[in-house]
Amino acid sequence: MTAEQAPLEWETPLFHTALAQFQQAVPFAEISDAIVDRLSVPERSLIVAVPVKLDDGSRTVFPGYRVQHSSVLGPTKGGIRYDPHVSLGECAALSMWMTWKCALLRLPYGGAKGGIRCDPRALSPRELEAVTRRFTTQLLPVIGPQEDIPAPDMATDEQTMAWMMDTYSMQVGHAVPEIVTGKPISIGGSVFRAEATGAGVVMVIERACRRLDRQLAGQRCVVQGFGKVGGVAAVELVDRGAIVTGVSDVSGGLYDEGGLDVQALYAHAHEVGHGSLAEIEGEHVTNEELLELPCDILVLAALEDQVTDENAPRVKAQMVAEGANGPLSLEADAIFAERGVPVLPDILANAGGVTVSYFEWVQDLGRLFWDRDDIRARLADKMGDAFDRVWELSEARGLTLRQAALVTGIREVAAALDARGLFP
Ligand code: NAD
């Protein structure tokens, strides 16, 4: 293989999946080849070495990554994950999806993603703090409130964001809350950020029901994943009169044909003892069985690749909502399209999180904070507007909702690139 033919560093299978989705949407987006070429590669990819002193006195070095896909609409935005599988290709794929998601919601951002390749469970809180502060220092040349704004992702949380915010602020000499989102409320975090993704999923489901002449109240729902997204979504569904018959976490699922007491389960899992669903009495099912339970709406809010060509034919739901990123394989997507089962795609359904992150950044920049009802109402407006544009394009062009969401996002970015032209 010659040097010209060697794959670029981020070209991994996951990046090729993201690229394939983009290329499949391109014919419907009607954009020029030059713009396709430009958006097919991330704008900036950074690999750093993160040295850290461990509690036993020894030193080790972790690889750290940050990929910024497109800055045409504004600063880039995306999570930081600590995971043994983090790679440049994974960050590049996720950064591309973030670009389409932000553009679809008409947020003035491009996509980014980053992380450290490590086993976070093997690190003490002190070691995690040291890793985070050193990594932040190495990102200083490429992050900033107008350049790139990190957020939590897998195995990072509001404490991680607080350490990042403090490290950045100490370098510039004053508090800069707008450098990260998803931070504690005491240092400029936003109320309602924690519930935003789950609440947004249900806002999108409700709109879809309305378009299909169904009432959300009375719909029988099954929710996979009972964490920040799935747990909140299950509670919101019940608040709107839906009947949640099945929920699951990593330990397995619980089923009750008459409807589960979701509030009590949520309190058990999140408030009282951070317990698992396995400790609750009732009819237990495996995660595989849960996906195939009879229901009207299946919410996938755990992790990627849960429904594939193997189990999709046995899924009985009449609508599928992607709270997680990438829970359906490309083949499963095609099976649901063939059967006429609407799939509310991740870049639309779980966009409530980044939308309220945007609200957090705006509040920090303005030093003016909104109340919970205000934020919820603004989120409902944003999600509703994006949903309507996607639904209408899907009907007008005969596209699946995923294709329509991608095309809608891609068109926004392409229009900005066209208007700005090529520098110099
Ligand atoms: P979380 O860690 O709070 O919850 C994940 C839930 O899934 C937990 O209940 C866990 O027990 C369960 N789970 C883990 N492995 C499982 C398995 N093999 N089978 C069934 N359940 C399993 O995470 P989260 O923040 O709720 O994120 C869930 C998904 O949503 C991820 O794909 C994430 O990328 C995506 N997402 C999250 C946000 C956000 O704001 N939190 C925003 C957009 C997308």
Coordinates of C-alpha atoms and ligand atoms in Angstrom, one line a residue:
M1 CA 0.0 0.0 0.0
T2 CA 1.4 3.4 -0.9
A3 CA 1.4 6.4 1.4
E4 CA -1.4 8.0 -0.6
Q5 CA -3.6 4.9 -0.1
A6 CA -3.1 4.4 3.6
P7 CA -6.3 5.0 5.6
L8 CA -6.4 8.1 7.6
E9 CA -6.0 7.8 11.3
W10 CA -9.7 8.1 12.2
E11 CA -10.9 5.6 9.6
T12 CA -12.3 2.8 11.8
P13 CA -15.5 0.7 11.3
L14 CA -17.6 3.2 13.5
F15 CA -16.4 6.1 11.5
H16 CA -17.2 4.3 8.3
T17 CA -20.8 3.7 9.6
A18 CA -21.2 7.5 10.3
L19 CA -19.8 8.2 6.8
A20 CA -22.1 5.7 5.2
Q21 CA -25.1 7.3 6.8
F22 CA -23.9 10.7 5.6
Q23 CA -23.4 9.4 2.1
Q24 CA -26.8 7.7 2.0
A25 CA -28.5 11.0 3.0
V26 CA -26.5 13.1 0.5
P27 CA -28.6 12.4 -2.6
F28 CA -31.7 13.8 -0.8
A29 CA -29.8 16.8 0.7
E30 CA -28.9 18.2 -2.8
I31 CA -25.5 19.6 -1.8
S32 CA -22.4 20.0 -3.9
D33 CA -19.5 17.5 -4.1
A34 CA -17.1 20.0 -2.7
I35 CA -19.3 20.3 0.5
V36 CA -19.6 16.5 0.7
D37 CA -15.8 16.2 0.6
R38 CA -15.4 18.9 3.2
L39 CA -18.0 17.3 5.6
S40 CA -16.6 13.7 5.1
V41 CA -13.6 14.4 7.3
P42 CA -13.3 16.0 10.7
E43 CA -11.8 19.5 10.8
R44 CA -9.4 18.9 13.7
S45 CA -8.2 15.7 15.4
L46 CA -5.9 15.8 18.4
I47 CA -4.2 12.9 20.3
V48 CA -2.4 13.7 23.5
A49 CA -0.5 11.7 26.1
V50 CA -1.9 12.2 29.6
P51 CA 0.7 11.3 32.3
V52 CA -0.6 10.8 35.8
K53 CA 0.8 9.8 39.2
L54 CA -1.2 6.9 40.6
D55 CA -2.0 6.5 44.3
D56 CA 0.7 3.9 44.8
G57 CA 3.3 6.4 43.7
S58 CA 3.9 4.9 40.2
R59 CA 3.2 6.9 37.0
T60 CA 1.3 5.9 33.9
V61 CA 0.4 7.6 30.6
F62 CA -3.1 7.4 29.0
P63 CA -3.9 8.4 25.4
G64 CA -6.4 11.3 25.2
Y65 CA -8.4 12.4 22.2
R66 CA -10.5 15.4 21.0
V67 CA -12.0 15.5 17.5
Q68 CA -13.9 18.6 16.2
H69 CA -15.9 17.8 13.1
S70 CA -17.2 21.2 11.9
S71 CA -16.9 24.8 13.2
V72 CA -18.9 26.4 10.4
L73 CA -22.0 27.2 12.6
G74 CA -20.1 28.1 15.8
P75 CA -18.0 26.5 18.5
T76 CA -17.9 22.7 18.5
K77 CA -19.7 20.9 21.3
G78 CA -19.6 17.3 22.6
G79 CA -18.9 15.0 25.4
I80 CA -15.8 13.7 27.0
R81 CA -15.8 9.9 27.8
Y82 CA -13.5 7.8 29.9
D83 CA -13.6 4.3 28.5
P84 CA -11.1 1.5 27.5
H85 CA -12.4 1.6 23.9
V86 CA -12.0 5.4 23.2
S87 CA -10.2 5.9 19.9
L88 CA -9.7 8.6 17.3
G89 CA -12.2 6.8 15.0
E90 CA -14.9 6.6 17.7
C91 CA -14.5 10.3 18.6
A92 CA -14.6 11.2 14.8
A93 CA -17.8 9.2 14.2
L94 CA -19.5 10.6 17.3
S95 CA -18.4 14.2 16.4
M96 CA -20.0 13.9 13.0
W97 CA -23.3 12.7 14.5
M98 CA -23.1 15.7 16.9
T99 CA -22.7 18.0 14.0
W100 CA -26.0 16.8 12.4
K101 CA -27.8 16.8 15.8
C102 CA -26.8 20.4 16.7
A103 CA -27.7 21.6 13.2
L104 CA -31.0 19.8 13.2
L105 CA -31.9 21.6 16.4
R106 CA -30.6 24.9 15.0
L107 CA -28.1 25.3 17.8
P108 CA -25.2 27.5 16.8
Y109 CA -22.7 24.7 17.2
G110 CA -20.7 22.0 15.4
G111 CA -20.0 18.5 16.6
A112 CA -17.0 17.4 18.8
K113 CA -16.2 14.4 20.9
G114 CA -13.3 13.4 23.1
G115 CA -12.1 11.2 25.8
I116 CA -9.3 9.3 27.6
R117 CA -8.6 5.6 26.9
C118 CA -8.6 4.3 30.5
D119 CA -10.6 2.0 32.8
P120 CA -12.3 4.7 35.0
R121 CA -13.5 2.1 37.5
A122 CA -9.9 1.2 38.2
L123 CA -9.0 4.8 39.1
S124 CA -9.6 6.5 42.5
P125 CA -11.3 9.9 42.8
R126 CA -7.9 11.5 43.3
E127 CA -6.5 9.8 40.2
L128 CA -9.6 10.8 38.1
E129 CA -9.1 14.4 39.2
A130 CA -5.5 14.3 38.3
V131 CA -6.2 12.8 34.9
T132 CA -9.0 15.3 34.2
R133 CA -6.9 18.3 35.1
R134 CA -3.9 17.2 33.1
F135 CA -6.1 16.4 30.1
T136 CA -7.8 19.8 30.3
T137 CA -4.4 21.5 30.4
Q138 CA -3.4 19.7 27.2
L139 CA -6.7 20.7 25.5
L140 CA -6.2 24.4 26.3
P141 CA -5.0 25.3 22.8
V142 CA -8.2 23.9 21.2
I143 CA -11.0 24.4 23.7
G144 CA -12.7 27.7 24.8
P145 CA -16.2 29.1 25.2
Q146 CA -16.1 30.3 21.5
E147 CA -14.0 27.4 20.2
D148 CA -15.0 24.1 21.7
I149 CA -17.2 23.4 24.8
P150 CA -16.9 19.9 26.4
A151 CA -19.7 18.1 28.3
P152 CA -20.1 14.9 30.3
D153 CA -20.4 11.5 28.5
M154 CA -19.7 7.9 29.5
A155 CA -18.1 7.7 33.0
T156 CA -17.8 11.5 33.3
D157 CA -20.2 13.6 35.3
E158 CA -20.8 17.0 36.8
Q159 CA -17.7 16.6 39.1
T160 CA -15.5 16.0 36.0
M161 CA -16.9 19.2 34.4
A162 CA -16.3 21.1 37.7
W163 CA -12.6 20.0 37.6
M164 CA -12.4 21.0 33.9
M165 CA -14.0 24.4 34.5
D166 CA -11.7 25.1 37.5
T167 CA -8.5 24.0 35.5
Y168 CA -9.4 26.3 32.6
S169 CA -10.4 29.2 34.9
M170 CA -7.1 29.0 36.8
Q171 CA -5.2 29.3 33.5
V172 CA -7.1 32.5 32.4
G173 CA -7.3 34.0 35.9
H174 CA -11.1 34.3 36.3
A175 CA -14.1 32.0 36.5
V176 CA -15.2 30.8 33.1
P177 CA -18.4 28.7 33.6
E178 CA -19.2 28.8 29.9
I179 CA -16.2 26.6 29.1
V180 CA -18.2 23.4 29.9
T181 CA -21.8 22.3 30.3
G182 CA -23.3 19.7 32.5
K183 CA -21.6 21.2 35.6
P184 CA -23.0 21.6 39.1
I185 CA -25.6 24.3 39.5
S186 CA -23.4 26.0 42.2
I187 CA -20.9 27.0 39.5
G188 CA -23.3 27.9 36.7
G189 CA -24.9 24.6 35.7
S190 CA -28.5 24.8 34.5
V191 CA -31.6 23.5 36.3
F192 CA -33.4 20.9 34.3
R193 CA -30.2 19.7 32.5
A194 CA -30.2 16.4 34.3
E195 CA -33.8 15.6 33.1
A196 CA -33.5 17.2 29.7
T197 CA -32.7 14.2 27.5
G198 CA -35.4 11.9 29.0
A199 CA -38.0 14.7 29.0
G200 CA -37.1 15.5 25.3
V201 CA -37.5 11.9 24.3
V202 CA -41.1 12.0 25.6
M203 CA -41.8 15.4 23.9
V204 CA -40.9 13.8 20.6
I205 CA -43.0 10.7 21.3
E206 CA -46.0 12.8 22.2
R207 CA -45.6 14.8 18.9
A208 CA -45.4 11.6 16.9
C209 CA -48.5 10.2 18.6
R210 CA -50.4 13.3 17.7
R211 CA -49.3 13.1 14.0
L212 CA -50.5 9.4 14.0
D213 CA -53.8 10.4 15.5
R214 CA -53.0 8.5 18.7
Q215 CA -53.2 9.7 22.3
L216 CA -50.0 9.2 24.3
A217 CA -52.3 8.6 27.4
G218 CA -53.1 4.9 27.4
Q219 CA -50.2 3.8 25.2
R220 CA -48.4 0.8 26.6
C221 CA -44.7 1.5 26.8
V222 CA -41.5 -0.6 27.4
V223 CA -38.3 1.3 28.3
Q224 CA -34.9 -0.3 28.1
G225 CA -32.3 1.4 30.3
F226 CA -33.3 3.0 33.6
G227 CA -30.6 5.6 34.0
K228 CA -30.5 9.4 33.3
V229 CA -32.3 9.0 30.0
G230 CA -34.6 5.9 30.4
G231 CA -35.5 6.5 34.1
V232 CA -36.6 10.1 33.4
A233 CA -38.4 9.1 30.2
A234 CA -40.4 6.4 32.0
V235 CA -41.5 8.8 34.7
E236 CA -42.4 11.4 32.1
L237 CA -44.5 8.8 30.1
V238 CA -46.5 7.9 33.2
D239 CA -47.0 11.6 34.0
R240 CA -48.7 11.9 30.6
G241 CA -51.0 9.0 31.2
A242 CA -49.1 6.3 29.4
I243 CA -48.8 2.8 30.9
V244 CA -45.2 1.6 31.4
T245 CA -45.4 -2.2 31.5
G246 CA -41.7 -2.9 31.3
V247 CA -38.4 -1.3 32.3
S248 CA -34.8 -2.7 32.6
D249 CA -31.3 -1.9 33.7
V250 CA -28.1 -3.8 33.3
S251 CA -29.3 -6.4 35.8
G252 CA -32.4 -7.2 33.7
G253 CA -36.0 -6.2 33.4
L254 CA -39.3 -6.0 35.3
Y255 CA -42.7 -6.6 33.6
D256 CA -46.3 -5.9 34.8
E257 CA -49.0 -6.2 32.2
G258 CA -51.2 -3.8 34.3
G259 CA -48.4 -1.1 34.6
L260 CA -45.4 -0.7 36.9
D261 CA -45.2 1.8 39.7
V262 CA -42.4 3.7 37.9
Q263 CA -42.1 6.5 40.5
A264 CA -41.3 3.9 43.2
L265 CA -38.8 2.2 40.9
Y266 CA -37.2 5.5 40.0
A267 CA -36.9 6.4 43.7
H268 CA -35.3 3.0 44.4
A269 CA -32.8 3.3 41.5
H270 CA -31.9 7.0 41.7
E271 CA -32.8 8.5 45.1
V272 CA -32.9 6.1 47.9
G273 CA -30.1 3.6 47.6
H274 CA -29.0 3.7 44.0
G275 CA -30.4 0.2 43.8
S276 CA -30.8 -2.2 40.9
L277 CA -34.1 -3.5 39.5
A278 CA -33.0 -7.0 40.3
E279 CA -33.7 -6.2 44.0
I280 CA -37.4 -5.5 43.3
E281 CA -40.1 -8.2 43.7
G282 CA -42.1 -8.9 40.6
E283 CA -42.0 -10.6 37.2
H284 CA -38.4 -10.5 36.0
V285 CA -37.4 -10.8 32.3
T286 CA -34.1 -10.7 30.6
N287 CA -33.1 -7.6 28.5
E288 CA -33.5 -9.7 25.4
E289 CA -37.1 -10.7 26.4
L290 CA -37.9 -7.1 27.4
L291 CA -37.3 -5.9 23.8
E292 CA -39.8 -8.4 22.5
L293 CA -42.7 -7.7 25.0
P294 CA -46.0 -6.7 23.5
C295 CA -46.4 -2.9 23.6
D296 CA -47.2 0.2 21.6
I297 CA -44.0 2.1 22.1
L298 CA -40.5 0.8 22.8
V299 CA -38.0 3.3 24.2
L300 CA -34.3 2.2 23.8
A301 CA -32.3 4.2 26.3
A302 CA -29.5 1.9 27.4
L303 CA -26.7 1.5 24.8
E304 CA -25.9 1.0 21.1
D305 CA -26.7 -2.1 19.0
Q306 CA -29.6 -3.5 20.9
V307 CA -31.9 -4.3 18.0
T308 CA -30.3 -6.0 15.0
D309 CA -31.5 -8.1 12.1
E310 CA -31.6 -11.1 14.5
N311 CA -34.2 -9.8 17.0
A312 CA -35.9 -6.9 15.0
P313 CA -38.5 -9.3 13.4
R314 CA -39.7 -10.3 16.9
V315 CA -40.1 -6.8 18.2
K316 CA -43.8 -6.1 18.6
A317 CA -43.8 -2.4 19.3
Q318 CA -45.7 -0.1 16.9
M319 CA -43.2 2.8 17.4
V320 CA -39.5 2.8 18.5
A321 CA -37.8 5.8 20.1
E322 CA -34.0 6.0 20.3
G323 CA -33.1 7.6 23.6
A324 CA -29.6 6.0 23.4
N325 CA -27.2 6.7 20.6
G326 CA -27.2 4.1 17.9
P327 CA -29.4 1.4 19.5
L328 CA -30.6 0.0 16.1
S329 CA -28.3 -1.6 13.5
L330 CA -28.6 -0.4 9.9
E331 CA -30.4 -3.8 9.2
A332 CA -32.9 -3.4 12.0
D333 CA -33.7 0.1 10.7
A334 CA -34.5 -1.4 7.3
I335 CA -36.7 -4.1 8.8
F336 CA -38.8 -1.5 10.7
A337 CA -39.0 0.7 7.6
E338 CA -40.3 -2.3 5.6
R339 CA -42.9 -3.0 8.3
G340 CA -44.0 0.7 8.6
V341 CA -42.9 1.0 12.2
P342 CA -41.9 4.6 12.8
V343 CA -38.4 5.0 14.4
L344 CA -37.8 8.3 16.2
P345 CA -34.1 8.6 15.5
D346 CA -31.4 9.4 18.1
I347 CA -30.2 12.7 16.6
L348 CA -33.8 14.0 17.1
A349 CA -35.2 12.0 20.0
N350 CA -32.2 12.4 22.4
A351 CA -31.3 16.0 21.4
G352 CA -32.9 17.4 24.6
G353 CA -29.6 17.0 26.4
V354 CA -27.5 19.1 24.0
T355 CA -30.3 21.6 23.7
V356 CA -30.4 22.3 27.4
S357 CA -26.5 22.4 27.4
Y358 CA -26.9 25.2 24.8
F359 CA -29.3 26.9 27.2
E360 CA -26.7 26.5 30.0
W361 CA -24.0 28.1 27.9
V362 CA -26.2 31.0 26.9
Q363 CA -27.2 31.6 30.6
D364 CA -23.5 31.5 31.6
L365 CA -22.5 33.9 28.9
G366 CA -25.3 36.3 29.9
R367 CA -24.8 35.8 33.6
L368 CA -28.6 35.5 33.8
F369 CA -30.4 32.3 34.9
W370 CA -33.8 31.1 33.8
D371 CA -36.2 29.0 35.9
R372 CA -37.2 25.4 35.4
D373 CA -40.6 26.2 33.7
D374 CA -38.9 28.6 31.3
I375 CA -36.3 26.1 30.3
R376 CA -38.8 23.3 29.9
A377 CA -41.0 25.5 27.7
R378 CA -38.0 26.6 25.6
L379 CA -36.9 22.9 25.2
A380 CA -40.5 21.9 24.1
D381 CA -40.4 24.7 21.5
K382 CA -37.0 23.6 20.1
M383 CA -37.9 19.9 20.0
G384 CA -41.3 20.5 18.5
D385 CA -39.8 22.7 15.8
A386 CA -37.2 20.1 14.8
F387 CA -39.7 17.3 15.0
D388 CA -42.1 19.1 12.6
R389 CA -39.4 19.9 10.1
V390 CA -38.3 16.2 10.1
W391 CA -41.9 14.8 9.9
E392 CA -42.8 17.1 7.0
L393 CA -39.7 16.3 5.0
S394 CA -40.2 12.6 5.6
E395 CA -43.8 12.9 4.3
A396 CA -42.9 15.1 1.3
R397 CA -40.0 13.0 0.1
G398 CA -41.0 9.5 1.3
L399 CA -38.0 9.3 3.6
T400 CA -37.7 7.4 6.9
L401 CA -37.6 9.7 9.9
R402 CA -33.9 8.9 10.3
Q403 CA -33.1 9.9 6.7
A404 CA -35.2 13.0 7.0
A405 CA -33.4 14.0 10.3
L406 CA -30.0 13.5 8.7
V407 CA -30.9 15.4 5.6
T408 CA -32.4 18.3 7.6
G409 CA -29.2 18.6 9.7
I410 CA -26.9 18.2 6.7
R411 CA -28.7 20.9 4.8
E412 CA -28.3 23.4 7.6
V413 CA -24.5 22.8 7.7
A414 CA -24.2 22.9 3.9
A415 CA -26.1 26.2 3.7
A416 CA -23.7 27.8 6.2
L417 CA -20.6 26.5 4.3
D418 CA -22.1 27.8 1.0
A419 CA -22.8 31.2 2.5
R420 CA -19.3 31.5 4.1
G421 CA -17.4 30.2 1.1
L422 CA -13.8 28.9 1.2
F423 CA -11.1 30.9 3.0
P424 CA -8.8 32.3 1.7
Ligands
NAD1 P1 -26.8 6.0 32.4 O1 -25.5 5.3 32.7 O2 -27.4 6.9 33.3 O3 -27.9 4.8 32.2 C1 -27.8 3.7 31.4 C2 -28.8 2.7 31.8 O4 -28.7 1.5 30.9 C3 -28.7 2.1 33.2 O5 -29.9 1.9 33.7 C4 -27.9 0.8 33.0 O6 -28.1 -0.1 34.0 C5 -28.5 0.3 31.7 N1 -27.8 -0.6 31.0 C6 -26.4 -0.7 30.8 N2 -26.0 -1.7 30.1 C7 -27.2 -2.4 29.8 C8 -27.5 -3.5 29.0 N3 -26.5 -4.3 28.5 N4 -28.8 -3.9 28.9 C9 -29.8 -3.1 29.4 N5 -29.5 -2.0 30.1 C10 -28.3 -1.7 30.3 O7 -26.6 6.6 30.9 P2 -27.6 7.6 30.2 O8 -27.0 9.0 30.4 O9 -29.0 7.4 30.6 O10 -27.3 7.2 28.7 C11 -28.0 6.2 28.0 C12 -27.8 6.4 26.5 O11 -28.3 7.6 26.1 C13 -26.4 6.3 26.0 O12 -26.4 5.7 24.7 C14 -26.0 7.8 25.9 O13 -25.0 8.0 25.0 C15 -27.3 8.4 25.4 N6 -27.5 9.8 25.6 C16 -27.4 10.3 26.9 C17 -27.6 11.7 27.1 C18 -27.7 12.3 28.4 O14 -27.9 13.5 28.5 N7 -27.5 11.6 29.5 C19 -27.8 12.5 25.9 C20 -27.9 11.9 24.6 C21 -27.7 10.6 24.5

